Short mmCIF file of C-alpha atoms in Angstrom, two decimals:
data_model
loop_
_atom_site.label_atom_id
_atom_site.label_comp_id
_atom_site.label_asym_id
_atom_site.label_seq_id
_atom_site.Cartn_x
_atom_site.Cartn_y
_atom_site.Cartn_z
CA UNK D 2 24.07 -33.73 55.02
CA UNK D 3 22.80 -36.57 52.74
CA UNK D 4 22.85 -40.08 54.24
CA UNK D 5 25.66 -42.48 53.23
CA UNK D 6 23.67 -45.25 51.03
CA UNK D 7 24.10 -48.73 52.17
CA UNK D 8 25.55 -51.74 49.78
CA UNK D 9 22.82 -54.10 48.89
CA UNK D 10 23.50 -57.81 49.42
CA UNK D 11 23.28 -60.96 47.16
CA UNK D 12 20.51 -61.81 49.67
CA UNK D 13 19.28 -58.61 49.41
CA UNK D 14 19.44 -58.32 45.62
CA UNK D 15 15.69 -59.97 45.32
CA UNK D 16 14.04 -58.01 47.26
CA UNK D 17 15.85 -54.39 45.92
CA UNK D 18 12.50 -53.35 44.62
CA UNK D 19 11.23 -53.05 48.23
CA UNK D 20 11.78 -49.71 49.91
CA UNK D 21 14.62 -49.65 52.63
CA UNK D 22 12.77 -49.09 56.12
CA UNK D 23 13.87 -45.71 57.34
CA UNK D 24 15.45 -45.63 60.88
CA UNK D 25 13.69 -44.13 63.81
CA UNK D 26 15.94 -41.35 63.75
CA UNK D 27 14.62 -40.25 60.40
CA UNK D 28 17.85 -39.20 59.38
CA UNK D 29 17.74 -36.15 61.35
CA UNK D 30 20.59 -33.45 61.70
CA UNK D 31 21.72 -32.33 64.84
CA UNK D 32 23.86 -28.85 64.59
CA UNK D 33 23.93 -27.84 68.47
CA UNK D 34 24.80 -28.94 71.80
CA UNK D 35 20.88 -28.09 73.02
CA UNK D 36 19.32 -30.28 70.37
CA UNK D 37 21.45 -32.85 70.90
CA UNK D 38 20.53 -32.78 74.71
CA UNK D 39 16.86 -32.48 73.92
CA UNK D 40 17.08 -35.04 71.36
CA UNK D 41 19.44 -37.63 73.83
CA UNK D 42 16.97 -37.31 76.54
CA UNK D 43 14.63 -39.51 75.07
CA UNK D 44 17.08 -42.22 75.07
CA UNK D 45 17.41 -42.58 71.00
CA UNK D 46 19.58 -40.87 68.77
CA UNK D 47 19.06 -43.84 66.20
CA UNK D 48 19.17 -42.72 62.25
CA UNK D 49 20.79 -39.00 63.46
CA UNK D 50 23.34 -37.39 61.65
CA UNK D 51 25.43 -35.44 64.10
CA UNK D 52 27.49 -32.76 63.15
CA UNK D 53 30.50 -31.27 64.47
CA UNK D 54 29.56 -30.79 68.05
CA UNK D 55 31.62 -31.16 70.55
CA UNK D 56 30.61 -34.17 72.70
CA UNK D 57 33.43 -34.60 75.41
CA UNK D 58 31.19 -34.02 77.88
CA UNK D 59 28.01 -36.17 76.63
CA UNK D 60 29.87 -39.49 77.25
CA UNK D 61 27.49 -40.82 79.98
CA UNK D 62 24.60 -39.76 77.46
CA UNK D 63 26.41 -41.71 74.30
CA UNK D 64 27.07 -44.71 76.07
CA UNK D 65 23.04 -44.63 77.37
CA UNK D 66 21.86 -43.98 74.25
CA UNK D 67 20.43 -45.87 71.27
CA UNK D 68 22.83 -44.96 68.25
CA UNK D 69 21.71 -47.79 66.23
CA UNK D 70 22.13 -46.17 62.37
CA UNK D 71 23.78 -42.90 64.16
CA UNK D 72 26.27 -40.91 62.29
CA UNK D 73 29.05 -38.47 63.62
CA UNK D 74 30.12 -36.04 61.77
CA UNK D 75 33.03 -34.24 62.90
CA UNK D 76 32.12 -34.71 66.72
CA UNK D 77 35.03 -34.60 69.46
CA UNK D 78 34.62 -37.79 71.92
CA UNK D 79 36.43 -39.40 74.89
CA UNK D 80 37.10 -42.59 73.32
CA UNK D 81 35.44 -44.41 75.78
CA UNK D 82 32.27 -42.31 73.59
CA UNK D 83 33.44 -43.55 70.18
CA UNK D 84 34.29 -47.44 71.45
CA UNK D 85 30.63 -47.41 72.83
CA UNK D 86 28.66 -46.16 70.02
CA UNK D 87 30.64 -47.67 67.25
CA UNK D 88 29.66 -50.86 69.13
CA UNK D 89 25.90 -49.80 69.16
CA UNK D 90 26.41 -49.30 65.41
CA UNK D 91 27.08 -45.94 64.78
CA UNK D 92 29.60 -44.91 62.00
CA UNK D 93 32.02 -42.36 63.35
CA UNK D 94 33.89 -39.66 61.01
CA UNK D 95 36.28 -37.87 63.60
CA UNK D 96 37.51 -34.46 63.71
CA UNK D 97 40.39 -33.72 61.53
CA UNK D 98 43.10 -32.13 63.29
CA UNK D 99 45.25 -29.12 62.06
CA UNK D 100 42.82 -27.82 59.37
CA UNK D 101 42.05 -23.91 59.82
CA UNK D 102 38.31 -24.95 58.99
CA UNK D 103 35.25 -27.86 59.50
CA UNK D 104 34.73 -29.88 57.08
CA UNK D 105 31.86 -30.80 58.88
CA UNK D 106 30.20 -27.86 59.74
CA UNK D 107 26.63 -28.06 59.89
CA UNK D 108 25.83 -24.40 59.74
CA UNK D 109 26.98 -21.27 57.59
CA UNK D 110 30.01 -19.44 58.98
CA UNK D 111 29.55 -15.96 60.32
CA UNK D 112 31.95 -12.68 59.40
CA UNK D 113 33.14 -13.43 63.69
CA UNK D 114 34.17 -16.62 63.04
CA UNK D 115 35.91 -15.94 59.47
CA UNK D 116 37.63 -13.02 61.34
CA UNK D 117 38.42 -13.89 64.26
CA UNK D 118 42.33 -12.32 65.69
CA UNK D 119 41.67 -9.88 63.19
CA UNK D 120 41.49 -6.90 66.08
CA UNK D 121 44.91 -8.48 67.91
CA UNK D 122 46.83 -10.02 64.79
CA UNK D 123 45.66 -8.47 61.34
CA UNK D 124 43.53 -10.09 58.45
CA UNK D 125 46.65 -12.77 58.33
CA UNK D 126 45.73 -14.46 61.79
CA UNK D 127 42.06 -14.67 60.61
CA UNK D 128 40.74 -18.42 60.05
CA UNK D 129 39.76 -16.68 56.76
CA UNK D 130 43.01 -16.14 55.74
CA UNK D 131 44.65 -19.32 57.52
CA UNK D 132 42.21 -21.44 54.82
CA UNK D 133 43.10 -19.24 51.76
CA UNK D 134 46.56 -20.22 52.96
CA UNK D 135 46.05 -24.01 53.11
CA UNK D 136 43.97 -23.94 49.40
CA UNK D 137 46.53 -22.64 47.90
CA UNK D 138 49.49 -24.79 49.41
CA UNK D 139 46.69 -28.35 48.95
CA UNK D 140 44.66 -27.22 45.41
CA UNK D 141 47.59 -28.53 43.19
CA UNK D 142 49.34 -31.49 45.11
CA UNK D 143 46.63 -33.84 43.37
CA UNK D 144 45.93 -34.87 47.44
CA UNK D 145 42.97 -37.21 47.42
CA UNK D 146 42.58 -36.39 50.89
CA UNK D 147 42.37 -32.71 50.34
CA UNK D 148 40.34 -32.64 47.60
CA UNK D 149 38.02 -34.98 50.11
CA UNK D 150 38.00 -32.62 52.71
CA UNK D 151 37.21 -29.10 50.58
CA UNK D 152 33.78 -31.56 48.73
CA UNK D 153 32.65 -32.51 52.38
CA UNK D 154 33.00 -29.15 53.53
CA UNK D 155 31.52 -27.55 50.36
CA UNK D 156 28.73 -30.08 50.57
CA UNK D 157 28.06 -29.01 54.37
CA UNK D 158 27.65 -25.59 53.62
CA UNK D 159 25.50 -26.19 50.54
CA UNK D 160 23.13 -27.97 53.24
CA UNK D 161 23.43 -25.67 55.59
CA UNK D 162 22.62 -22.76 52.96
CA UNK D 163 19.63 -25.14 51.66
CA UNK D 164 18.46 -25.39 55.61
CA UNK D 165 18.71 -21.56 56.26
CA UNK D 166 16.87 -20.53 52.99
CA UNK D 167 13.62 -22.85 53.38
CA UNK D 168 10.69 -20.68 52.10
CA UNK D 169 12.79 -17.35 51.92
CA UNK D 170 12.04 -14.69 48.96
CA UNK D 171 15.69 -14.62 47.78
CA UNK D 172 17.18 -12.00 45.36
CA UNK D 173 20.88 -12.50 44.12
CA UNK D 174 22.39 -8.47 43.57
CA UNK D 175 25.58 -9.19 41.34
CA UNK D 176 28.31 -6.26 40.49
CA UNK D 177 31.86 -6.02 40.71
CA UNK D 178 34.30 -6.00 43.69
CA UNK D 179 35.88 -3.01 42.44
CA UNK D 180 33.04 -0.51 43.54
CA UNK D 181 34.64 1.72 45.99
CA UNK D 182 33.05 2.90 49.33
CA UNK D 183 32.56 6.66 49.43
CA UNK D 184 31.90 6.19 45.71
CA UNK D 185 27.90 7.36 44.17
CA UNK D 186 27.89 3.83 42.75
CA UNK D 187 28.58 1.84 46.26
CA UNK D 188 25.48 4.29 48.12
CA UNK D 189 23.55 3.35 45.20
CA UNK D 190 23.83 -0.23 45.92
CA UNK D 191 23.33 -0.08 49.59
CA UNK D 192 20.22 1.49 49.15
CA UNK D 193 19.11 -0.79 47.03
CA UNK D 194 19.78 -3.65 49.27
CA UNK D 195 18.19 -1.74 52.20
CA UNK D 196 15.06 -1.50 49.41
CA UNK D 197 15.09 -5.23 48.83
CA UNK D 198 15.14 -6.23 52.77
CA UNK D 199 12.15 -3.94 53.37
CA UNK D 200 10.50 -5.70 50.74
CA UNK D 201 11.04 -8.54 52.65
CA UNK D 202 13.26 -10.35 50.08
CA UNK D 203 16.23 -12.18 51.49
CA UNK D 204 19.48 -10.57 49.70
CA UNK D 205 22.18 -13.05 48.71
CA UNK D 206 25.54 -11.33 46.79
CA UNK D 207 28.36 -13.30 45.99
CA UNK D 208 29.62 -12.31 49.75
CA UNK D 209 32.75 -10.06 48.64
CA UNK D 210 34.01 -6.34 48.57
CA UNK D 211 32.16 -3.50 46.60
CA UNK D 212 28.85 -3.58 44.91
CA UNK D 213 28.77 -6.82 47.02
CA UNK D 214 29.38 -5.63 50.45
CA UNK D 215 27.15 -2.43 49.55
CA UNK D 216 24.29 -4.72 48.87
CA UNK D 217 24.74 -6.38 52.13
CA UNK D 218 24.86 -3.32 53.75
CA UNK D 219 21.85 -1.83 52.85
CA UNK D 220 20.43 -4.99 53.76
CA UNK D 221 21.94 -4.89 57.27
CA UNK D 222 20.77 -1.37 57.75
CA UNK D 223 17.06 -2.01 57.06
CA UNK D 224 15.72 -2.59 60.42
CA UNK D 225 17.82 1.07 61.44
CA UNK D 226 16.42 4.52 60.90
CA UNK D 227 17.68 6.11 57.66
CA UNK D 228 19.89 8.17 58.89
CA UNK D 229 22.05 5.35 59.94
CA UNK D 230 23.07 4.03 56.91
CA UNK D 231 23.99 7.49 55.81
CA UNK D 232 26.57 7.86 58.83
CA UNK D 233 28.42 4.26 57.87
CA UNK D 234 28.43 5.58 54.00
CA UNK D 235 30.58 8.05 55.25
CA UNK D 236 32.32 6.21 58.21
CA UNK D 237 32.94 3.46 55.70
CA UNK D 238 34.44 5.79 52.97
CA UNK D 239 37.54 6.36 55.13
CA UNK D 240 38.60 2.99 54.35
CA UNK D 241 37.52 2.60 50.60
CA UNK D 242 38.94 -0.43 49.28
CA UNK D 243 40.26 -3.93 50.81
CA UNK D 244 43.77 -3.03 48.93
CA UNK D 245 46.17 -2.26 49.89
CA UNK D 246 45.12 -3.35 53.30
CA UNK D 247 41.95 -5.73 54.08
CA UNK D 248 42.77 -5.52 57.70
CA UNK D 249 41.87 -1.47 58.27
CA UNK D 250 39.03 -2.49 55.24
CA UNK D 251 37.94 -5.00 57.37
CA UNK D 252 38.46 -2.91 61.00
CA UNK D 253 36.54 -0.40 59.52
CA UNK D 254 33.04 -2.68 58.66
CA UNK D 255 33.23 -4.18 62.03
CA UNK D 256 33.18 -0.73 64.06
CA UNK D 257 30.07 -0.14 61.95
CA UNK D 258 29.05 -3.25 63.71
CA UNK D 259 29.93 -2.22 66.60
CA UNK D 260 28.21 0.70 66.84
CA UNK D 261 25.21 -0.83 65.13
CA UNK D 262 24.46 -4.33 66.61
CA UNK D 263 22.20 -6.67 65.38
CA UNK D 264 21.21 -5.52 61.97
CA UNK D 265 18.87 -6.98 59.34
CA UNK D 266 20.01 -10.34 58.11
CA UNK D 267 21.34 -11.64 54.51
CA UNK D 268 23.15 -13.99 53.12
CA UNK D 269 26.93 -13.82 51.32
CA UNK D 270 28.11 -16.66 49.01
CA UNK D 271 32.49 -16.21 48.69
CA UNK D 272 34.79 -17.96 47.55
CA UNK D 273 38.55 -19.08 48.72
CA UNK D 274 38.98 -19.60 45.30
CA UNK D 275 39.52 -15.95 44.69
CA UNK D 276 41.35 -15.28 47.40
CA UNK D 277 42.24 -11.68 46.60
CA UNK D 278 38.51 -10.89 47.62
CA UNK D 279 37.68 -11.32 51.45
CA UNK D 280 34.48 -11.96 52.66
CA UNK D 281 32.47 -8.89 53.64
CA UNK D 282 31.24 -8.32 57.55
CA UNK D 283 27.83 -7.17 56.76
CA UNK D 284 26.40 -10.47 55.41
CA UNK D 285 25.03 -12.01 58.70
CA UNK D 286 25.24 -15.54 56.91
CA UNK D 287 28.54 -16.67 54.50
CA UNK D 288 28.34 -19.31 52.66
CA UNK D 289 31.95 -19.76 51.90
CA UNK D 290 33.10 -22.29 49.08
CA UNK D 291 36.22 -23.43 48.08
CA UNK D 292 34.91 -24.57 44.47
CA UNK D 293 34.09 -21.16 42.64
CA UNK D 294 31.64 -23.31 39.96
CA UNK D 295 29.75 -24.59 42.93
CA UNK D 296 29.49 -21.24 44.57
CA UNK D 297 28.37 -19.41 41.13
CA UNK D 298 26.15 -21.73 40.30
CA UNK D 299 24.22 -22.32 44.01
CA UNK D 300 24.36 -18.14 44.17
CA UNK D 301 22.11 -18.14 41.11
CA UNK D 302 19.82 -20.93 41.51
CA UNK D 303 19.03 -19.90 44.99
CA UNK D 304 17.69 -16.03 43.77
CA UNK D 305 14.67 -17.27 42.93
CA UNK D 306 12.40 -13.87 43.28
CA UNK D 307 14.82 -12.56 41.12
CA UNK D 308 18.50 -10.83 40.06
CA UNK D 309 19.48 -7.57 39.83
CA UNK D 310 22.89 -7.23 38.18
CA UNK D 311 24.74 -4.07 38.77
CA UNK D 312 27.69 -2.88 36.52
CA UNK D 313 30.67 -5.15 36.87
CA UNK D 314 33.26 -6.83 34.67
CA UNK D 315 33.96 -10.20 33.40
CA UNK D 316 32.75 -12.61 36.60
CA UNK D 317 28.97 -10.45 36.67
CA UNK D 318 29.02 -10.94 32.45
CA UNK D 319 29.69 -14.43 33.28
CA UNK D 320 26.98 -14.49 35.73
CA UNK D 321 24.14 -12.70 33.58
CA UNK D 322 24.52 -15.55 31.14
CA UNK D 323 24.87 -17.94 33.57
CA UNK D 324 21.65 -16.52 35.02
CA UNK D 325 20.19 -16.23 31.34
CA UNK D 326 20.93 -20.37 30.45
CA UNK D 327 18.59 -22.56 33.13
CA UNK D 328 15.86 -19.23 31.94
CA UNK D 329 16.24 -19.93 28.19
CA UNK D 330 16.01 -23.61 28.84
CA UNK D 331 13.52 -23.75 31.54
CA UNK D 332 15.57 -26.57 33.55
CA UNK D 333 14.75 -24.57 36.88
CA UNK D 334 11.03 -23.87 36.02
CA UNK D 335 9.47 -20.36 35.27
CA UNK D 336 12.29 -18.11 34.31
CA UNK D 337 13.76 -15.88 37.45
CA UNK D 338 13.01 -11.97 36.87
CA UNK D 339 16.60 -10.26 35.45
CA UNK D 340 17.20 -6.79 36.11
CA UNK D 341 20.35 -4.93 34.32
CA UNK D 342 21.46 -1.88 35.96
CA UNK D 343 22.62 0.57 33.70
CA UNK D 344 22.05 1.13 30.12
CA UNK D 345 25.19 2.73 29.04
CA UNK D 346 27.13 0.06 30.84
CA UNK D 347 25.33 -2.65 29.82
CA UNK D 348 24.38 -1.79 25.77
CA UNK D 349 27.65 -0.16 25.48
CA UNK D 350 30.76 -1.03 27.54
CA UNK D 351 30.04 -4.13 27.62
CA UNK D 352 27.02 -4.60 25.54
CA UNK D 353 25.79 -7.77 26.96
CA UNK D 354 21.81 -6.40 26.69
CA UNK D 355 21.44 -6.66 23.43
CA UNK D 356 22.34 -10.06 23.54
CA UNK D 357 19.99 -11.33 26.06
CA UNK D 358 17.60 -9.44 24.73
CA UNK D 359 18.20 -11.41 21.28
CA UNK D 360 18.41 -14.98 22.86
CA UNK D 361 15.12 -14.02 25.08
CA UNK D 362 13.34 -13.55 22.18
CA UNK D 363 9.87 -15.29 21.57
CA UNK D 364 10.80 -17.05 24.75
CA UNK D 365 8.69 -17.18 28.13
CA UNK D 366 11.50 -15.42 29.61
CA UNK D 367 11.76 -12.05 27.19
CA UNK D 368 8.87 -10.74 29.69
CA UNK D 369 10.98 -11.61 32.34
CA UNK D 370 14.34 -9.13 31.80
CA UNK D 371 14.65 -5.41 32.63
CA UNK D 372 16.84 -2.88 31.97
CA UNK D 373 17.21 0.50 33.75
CA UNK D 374 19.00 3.50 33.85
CA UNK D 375 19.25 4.23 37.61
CA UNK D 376 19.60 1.86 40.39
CA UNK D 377 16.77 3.28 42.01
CA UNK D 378 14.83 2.31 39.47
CA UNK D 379 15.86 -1.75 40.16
CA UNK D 380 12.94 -2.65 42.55
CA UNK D 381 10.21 -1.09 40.90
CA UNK D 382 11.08 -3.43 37.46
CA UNK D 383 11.81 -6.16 39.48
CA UNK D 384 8.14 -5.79 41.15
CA UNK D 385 6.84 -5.08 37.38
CA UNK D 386 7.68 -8.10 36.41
CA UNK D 387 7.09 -10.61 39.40
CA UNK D 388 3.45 -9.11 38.96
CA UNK D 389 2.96 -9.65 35.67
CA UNK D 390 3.02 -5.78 34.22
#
């Protein structure tokens, strides 16, 4: 997370020009027991921000410690911890008690932590759930404190997303959370997730059901053989749709995990804010928000080898022209390749091609939007276009 700026003084106010020394800890995160230990050793932890870690057991190594500048994020401590490093001048933020999630999480929850209980209680007991639960019973009290604790949290996973995605190849798949399993559309979209990971692109959906969870999938199945991804198409199809039950939906995705541990890695980007639509278990990495406009909009900046946008309804329209406004403009740079996935859907039903075509026009980014017929045809025009053809 981004350091707390200090108030300048009158005393200071003369000298504001001059740059603020940094402290030796350089402002440094620490996510995990281990790096805190390795860091602690040393004797410093001056300038560190330390997040949500629990640190019951580290109070000889707080109270030895340097925590000059230290912050702590979310961090269980004895209080015989907290009175000695708030004396050493550390500013301490303590856990919040009662709240189904971290606010102070300093990495990206997994599908086992957002569904945990769900094999002994149902989808209900999940912490997945138990947060959908308290949004909806905080979201319209006009709390300040709850509105406080969803922007720290959605600030800590924005970080944490930032941290995880350093030099990755990241293509956003968009498409609707209708898409059943067993269904030609939802195979099509697996595969083309599986394409992208072989590729070596990073794929990032918005982290729910259908053409989401297919593209995570496919993604998760790229480091098996073929043939597995064609059993869990049809192990999967048994359970098409998270209504009108998310827990055998959900059941059904993790005994895919089960029986295939350890697949290829991507990333998921939900929401609580539609809480209809529960996070899917094949996206190694969720990024779960509780502001959907801070979701939508990190989900698209971050795809920057590209989008491929499958057929969907009004929130993947929303997102092609959400996609389409930082291209027209330029505001992120070189326009991010756009690929539309079927030409009756998308010049027809919902006729949303000829559009972009019209407003990419004479613009740098007309060379930079597709449109196919197929699916399978998706990663051969995204590759046209990232080279140049």
């Amino acid at each position: 997370m981004q350091p707390t700026p200090e108030p300048v003084s009158a005393s200071a106010s003369a000298s504001a020009a001059e740059p603020s020394p940094r402290l030796p800890g350089g402002d440094r995160e620490i996510e995990s027991l281990e790096e805190f230990d390795e860091i602690a050793a040393h004797g410093s932890l001056a300038g560190c921000r330390v997040q949500a870690i629990d640190l019951t057991g580290r109070t000889s190594s707080l109270r030895e410690c340097d925590a000059t500048g230290t912050v702590f994020l979310g961090c269980a401590m004895e209080q015989e911890a907290v009175d000695a490093v708030r004396a050493a001048g550390a500013l301490v933020f303590p856990p919040v008690p009662g709240l189904p999630f971290d606010p102070y999480r300093g990495l990206l929850h997994t599908p086992e932590e957002l569904f945990a209980g769900l094999a002994e209680g149902g989808y209900e007991a999940t912490p997945d759930a138990r947060a959908y639960a308290w949004f909806q019973e905080t979201k319209a009290d006009g709390d300040v404190f709850s509105s406080m604790l969803r922007s720290i949290h959605d600030d800590s996973v924005s970080d944490a997303l930032d941290e995880l995605l350093v030099s990755a190849r990241v293509v956003g798949v968009m498409g609707g959370h209708a898409m059943a399993r067993g269904t030609e559309a939802y195979e099509g979209a697996a595969r083309l997730g599986r394409s992208l990971a072989r590729a070596g692109f990073t794929v990032a959906t918005g982290g729910g059901p259908g053409a989401m969870e297919a593209a995570n999938l496919g993604a998760y199945a790229s480091v098996f053989r073929d043939e597995m991804l064609d059993e869990a198409l049809e192990l999967l199809g048994k359970a098409p749709s998270f209504t009108p039950s998310i827990t055998e939906w959900a059941r059904a995705a993790f005994g895919i995990r089960e029986r295939w541990p350890s697949g290829g890695a991507s990333v998921g980007i939900p929401t609580w804010f539609y809480g209809h639509e529960p996070p899917n278990a094949f996206a190694t990495h969720l990024a779960k928000y509780f502001a959907n406009a801070t979701r939508e909009d990190g989900l698209l900046a971050r795809s920057n080898a590209g989008i491929v946008f499958l057929p969907g309804a009004a929130g993947t329209v929303q997102e092609v022209f959400d996609a389409a406004t930082p291209n027209y403009y330029e505001s992120r740079g070189e326009p991010a390749p756009m690929v539309l996935v079927d030409r009756a859907h998308w010049t027809e039903h919902l006729p949303a091609w000829p559009l972009l075509q019209a407003l990419a026009r004479g613009r740098s980014m007309e060379s930079r939007i597709a449109l196919v017929d197929r699916v399978e045809e998706a990663p051969a025009a995204l590759a046209s276009i990232q080279s140049g053809g």
